[in-house]
């Protein structure tokens, strides 16, 4: 009997070992971000072992989040202006994307999450019931830079490659640490132009958005790259050469666009704003319209950077438009450059708006700048 009981026990052990063990119930999914009807936004982040979590939101100071008993950190903002906001969580000093949010803000040095606080259809970056254009992505081998790179082209809704109509072109440049997707993925340039064109506020135009690095190593060095004058100059010079000798000829071969200077504009934000000034104002045989949004990263030796600019420039430029947010760290360099232009009797438009170094400012800049373009006879 004793041996029988032992045998039964031994035969039962494997069965017990194979029996399904009770598993703890998974925690409920975290909803983040949650946009409320009053335009407040609740952000949530599950990190039960974190000691400190902050919300880093574009255009705002970092704000502490509160932890509940389940280890979920939460914060609710005050009502936000309708717009798109980049954000991340800083958990014990480490910046992290929101794992509950699939909407990303691409960046070469620090991808973040993005939340849309919707507004009325009258806002230029809100998708509305109007004819929509198309975005085309092109790849090519750059002999100037020595790499494979891309650029994006927006064609307006009425664009027909088989038709005889030709269009003017805005070359629109991204900022430092962005890539060629910046103006569509974050800036919504295509949406802005769809709306402006449909409302009759802007002329139908193509937008070409190239990769803005003539020396790509400037990004891998992080924020120190732009402070190296030799690297910065190499970056701008090679970008200029790639734009003028590679991108523009490819665009003019592929698309039905006008090929005269009166039908070309160049503008950009931050580093791209500095590039727009550097390239555009030194290549007035190519561009008659130049815009800079929060331009930064250029040399302040303006006489050396723009040796040919003087009052005669006014006869070549249809528009020189320089904008910056009043809370932007670059407002003083922008004011200094505008003062230099005034000392040379070069006509330009000074724009100062509320805001810091953010996409919220640059979307509004584009919405204000684009309607001014190509508004002369023959363009």
PDB file of C-alpha atoms in Angstrom, residues 187-310:
ATOM      1  CA  UNK A 187       4.505  71.409 -40.350  1.00  0.00           C
ATOM      2  CA  UNK A 188       1.503  70.341 -42.442  1.00  0.00           C
ATOM      3  CA  UNK A 189       2.701  72.466 -45.329  1.00  0.00           C
ATOM      4  CA  UNK A 190       0.566  70.494 -47.783  1.00  0.00           C
ATOM      5  CA  UNK A 191      -2.578  71.032 -45.697  1.00  0.00           C
ATOM      6  CA  UNK A 192      -1.837  74.738 -45.332  1.00  0.00           C
ATOM      7  CA  UNK A 193      -1.410  75.161 -49.087  1.00  0.00           C
ATOM      8  CA  UNK A 194      -4.500  73.068 -49.862  1.00  0.00           C
ATOM      9  CA  UNK A 195      -6.569  75.430 -47.726  1.00  0.00           C
ATOM     10  CA  UNK A 196      -4.975  78.675 -48.890  1.00  0.00           C
ATOM     11  CA  UNK A 197      -5.284  77.730 -52.561  1.00  0.00           C
ATOM     12  CA  UNK A 198      -8.907  76.598 -52.163  1.00  0.00           C
ATOM     13  CA  UNK A 199      -9.754  79.895 -50.453  1.00  0.00           C
ATOM     14  CA  UNK A 200      -8.089  81.891 -53.207  1.00  0.00           C
ATOM     15  CA  UNK A 201      -5.540  83.298 -50.741  1.00  0.00           C
ATOM     16  CA  UNK A 202      -2.449  81.777 -52.372  1.00  0.00           C
ATOM     17  CA  UNK A 203      -1.502  81.088 -55.957  1.00  0.00           C
ATOM     18  CA  UNK A 204      -1.298  77.404 -56.888  1.00  0.00           C
ATOM     19  CA  UNK A 205       2.340  76.410 -56.519  1.00  0.00           C
ATOM     20  CA  UNK A 206       4.598  73.430 -56.027  1.00  0.00           C
ATOM     21  CA  UNK A 207       6.539  73.073 -52.794  1.00  0.00           C
ATOM     22  CA  UNK A 208       9.873  71.266 -52.879  1.00  0.00           C
ATOM     23  CA  UNK A 209      11.209  70.120 -49.505  1.00  0.00           C
ATOM     24  CA  UNK A 210      14.814  68.867 -49.776  1.00  0.00           C
ATOM     25  CA  UNK A 211      17.136  67.399 -47.171  1.00  0.00           C
ATOM     26  CA  UNK A 212      18.910  70.408 -45.718  1.00  0.00           C
ATOM     27  CA  UNK A 213      22.344  68.974 -44.907  1.00  0.00           C
ATOM     28  CA  UNK A 214      25.291  69.545 -47.164  1.00  0.00           C
ATOM     29  CA  UNK A 215      27.506  68.020 -44.460  1.00  0.00           C
ATOM     30  CA  UNK A 216      25.370  65.340 -42.758  1.00  0.00           C
ATOM     31  CA  UNK A 217      27.981  64.907 -40.025  1.00  0.00           C
ATOM     32  CA  UNK A 218      26.784  68.202 -38.592  1.00  0.00           C
ATOM     33  CA  UNK A 219      23.802  66.313 -37.135  1.00  0.00           C
ATOM     34  CA  UNK A 220      25.744  63.429 -35.617  1.00  0.00           C
ATOM     35  CA  UNK A 221      27.684  65.933 -33.537  1.00  0.00           C
ATOM     36  CA  UNK A 222      24.442  67.096 -31.934  1.00  0.00           C
ATOM     37  CA  UNK A 223      24.000  70.729 -31.002  1.00  0.00           C
ATOM     38  CA  UNK A 224      27.731  71.398 -31.193  1.00  0.00           C
ATOM     39  CA  UNK A 225      27.782  70.982 -34.964  1.00  0.00           C
ATOM     40  CA  UNK A 226      26.287  74.381 -35.753  1.00  0.00           C
ATOM     41  CA  UNK A 227      28.807  76.067 -33.455  1.00  0.00           C
ATOM     42  CA  UNK A 228      31.729  74.835 -35.543  1.00  0.00           C
ATOM     43  CA  UNK A 229      32.183  77.626 -38.129  1.00  0.00           C
ATOM     44  CA  UNK A 230      34.107  75.463 -40.606  1.00  0.00           C
ATOM     45  CA  UNK A 231      31.575  72.636 -40.461  1.00  0.00           C
ATOM     46  CA  UNK A 232      28.689  75.085 -40.651  1.00  0.00           C
ATOM     47  CA  UNK A 233      30.139  76.754 -43.739  1.00  0.00           C
ATOM     48  CA  UNK A 234      30.763  73.385 -45.401  1.00  0.00           C
ATOM     49  CA  UNK A 235      27.202  72.366 -44.581  1.00  0.00           C
ATOM     50  CA  UNK A 236      25.714  75.504 -46.139  1.00  0.00           C
ATOM     51  CA  UNK A 237      27.975  75.533 -49.190  1.00  0.00           C
ATOM     52  CA  UNK A 238      27.356  71.907 -50.131  1.00  0.00           C
ATOM     53  CA  UNK A 239      23.647  72.241 -49.481  1.00  0.00           C
ATOM     54  CA  UNK A 240      23.573  75.259 -51.805  1.00  0.00           C
ATOM     55  CA  UNK A 241      25.420  73.340 -54.500  1.00  0.00           C
ATOM     56  CA  UNK A 242      23.186  70.277 -54.156  1.00  0.00           C
ATOM     57  CA  UNK A 243      20.070  72.440 -54.342  1.00  0.00           C
ATOM     58  CA  UNK A 244      21.163  74.508 -57.329  1.00  0.00           C
ATOM     59  CA  UNK A 245      22.862  71.806 -59.392  1.00  0.00           C
ATOM     60  CA  UNK A 246      20.906  68.662 -58.453  1.00  0.00           C
ATOM     61  CA  UNK A 247      17.493  69.247 -56.887  1.00  0.00           C
ATOM     62  CA  UNK A 248      16.298  72.216 -58.939  1.00  0.00           C
ATOM     63  CA  UNK A 249      17.310  70.667 -62.303  1.00  0.00           C
ATOM     64  CA  UNK A 250      15.594  67.388 -61.355  1.00  0.00           C
ATOM     65  CA  UNK A 251      12.413  69.203 -60.319  1.00  0.00           C
ATOM     66  CA  UNK A 252      12.365  71.272 -63.490  1.00  0.00           C
ATOM     67  CA  UNK A 253      12.867  68.162 -65.607  1.00  0.00           C
ATOM     68  CA  UNK A 254      10.176  66.134 -63.830  1.00  0.00           C
ATOM     69  CA  UNK A 255       7.431  68.692 -63.180  1.00  0.00           C
ATOM     70  CA  UNK A 256       5.654  71.380 -65.161  1.00  0.00           C
ATOM     71  CA  UNK A 257       7.197  74.373 -63.438  1.00  0.00           C
ATOM     72  CA  UNK A 258       8.396  77.786 -64.542  1.00  0.00           C
ATOM     73  CA  UNK A 259      12.172  78.073 -64.791  1.00  0.00           C
ATOM     74  CA  UNK A 260      12.689  81.793 -64.236  1.00  0.00           C
ATOM     75  CA  UNK A 261      13.808  83.505 -61.025  1.00  0.00           C
ATOM     76  CA  UNK A 262      10.476  85.335 -60.662  1.00  0.00           C
ATOM     77  CA  UNK A 263       8.788  81.944 -60.264  1.00  0.00           C
ATOM     78  CA  UNK A 264      11.119  80.609 -57.584  1.00  0.00           C
ATOM     79  CA  UNK A 265      10.963  81.287 -53.847  1.00  0.00           C
ATOM     80  CA  UNK A 266      13.070  79.929 -51.007  1.00  0.00           C
ATOM     81  CA  UNK A 267      12.201  79.905 -47.304  1.00  0.00           C
ATOM     82  CA  UNK A 268      12.896  77.836 -44.233  1.00  0.00           C
ATOM     83  CA  UNK A 269      12.845  77.598 -40.462  1.00  0.00           C
ATOM     84  CA  UNK A 270      15.744  77.861 -38.006  1.00  0.00           C
ATOM     85  CA  UNK A 271      18.784  76.352 -39.765  1.00  0.00           C
ATOM     86  CA  UNK A 272      16.666  76.287 -42.911  1.00  0.00           C
ATOM     87  CA  UNK A 273      15.948  79.985 -42.434  1.00  0.00           C
ATOM     88  CA  UNK A 274      19.662  80.719 -42.312  1.00  0.00           C
ATOM     89  CA  UNK A 275      20.164  78.546 -45.408  1.00  0.00           C
ATOM     90  CA  UNK A 276      17.362  80.393 -47.203  1.00  0.00           C
ATOM     91  CA  UNK A 277      19.045  83.725 -46.551  1.00  0.00           C
ATOM     92  CA  UNK A 278      22.518  82.400 -47.388  1.00  0.00           C
ATOM     93  CA  UNK A 279      21.462  80.666 -50.599  1.00  0.00           C
ATOM     94  CA  UNK A 280      18.683  82.979 -51.711  1.00  0.00           C
ATOM     95  CA  UNK A 281      20.374  86.331 -51.159  1.00  0.00           C
ATOM     96  CA  UNK A 282      23.575  85.109 -52.804  1.00  0.00           C
ATOM     97  CA  UNK A 283      21.730  83.597 -55.780  1.00  0.00           C
ATOM     98  CA  UNK A 284      19.326  86.316 -56.851  1.00  0.00           C
ATOM     99  CA  UNK A 285      19.654  85.011 -60.387  1.00  0.00           C
ATOM    100  CA  UNK A 286      17.700  81.985 -59.113  1.00  0.00           C
ATOM    101  CA  UNK A 287      15.296  83.420 -56.500  1.00  0.00           C
ATOM    102  CA  UNK A 288      13.203  86.591 -56.328  1.00  0.00           C
ATOM    103  CA  UNK A 289      11.363  85.693 -53.124  1.00  0.00           C
ATOM    104  CA  UNK A 290      13.156  84.882 -49.844  1.00  0.00           C
ATOM    105  CA  UNK A 291      11.734  84.090 -46.404  1.00  0.00           C
ATOM    106  CA  UNK A 292      13.301  83.178 -43.068  1.00  0.00           C
ATOM    107  CA  UNK A 293      11.405  81.860 -40.059  1.00  0.00           C
ATOM    108  CA  UNK A 294      13.386  82.018 -36.778  1.00  0.00           C
ATOM    109  CA  UNK A 295      16.637  81.922 -38.730  1.00  0.00           C
ATOM    110  CA  UNK A 296      19.541  80.621 -36.687  1.00  0.00           C
ATOM    111  CA  UNK A 297      23.004  79.145 -37.048  1.00  0.00           C
ATOM    112  CA  UNK A 298      24.448  81.660 -39.500  1.00  0.00           C
ATOM    113  CA  UNK A 299      27.545  83.798 -39.152  1.00  0.00           C
ATOM    114  CA  UNK A 300      26.956  87.336 -37.880  1.00  0.00           C
ATOM    115  CA  UNK A 301      29.680  88.692 -40.151  1.00  0.00           C
ATOM    116  CA  UNK A 302      27.017  89.871 -42.579  1.00  0.00           C
ATOM    117  CA  UNK A 303      29.354  91.836 -44.836  1.00  0.00           C
ATOM    118  CA  UNK A 304      31.357  88.676 -45.501  1.00  0.00           C
ATOM    119  CA  UNK A 305      28.298  86.408 -45.778  1.00  0.00           C
ATOM    120  CA  UNK A 306      26.381  88.701 -48.154  1.00  0.00           C
ATOM    121  CA  UNK A 307      29.109  90.653 -49.981  1.00  0.00           C
ATOM    122  CA  UNK A 308      26.983  91.744 -52.941  1.00  0.00           C
ATOM    123  CA  UNK A 309      23.936  93.063 -51.064  1.00  0.00           C
ATOM    124  CA  UNK A 310      23.232  96.780 -51.296  1.00  0.00           C
TER     125      UNK A 310
END
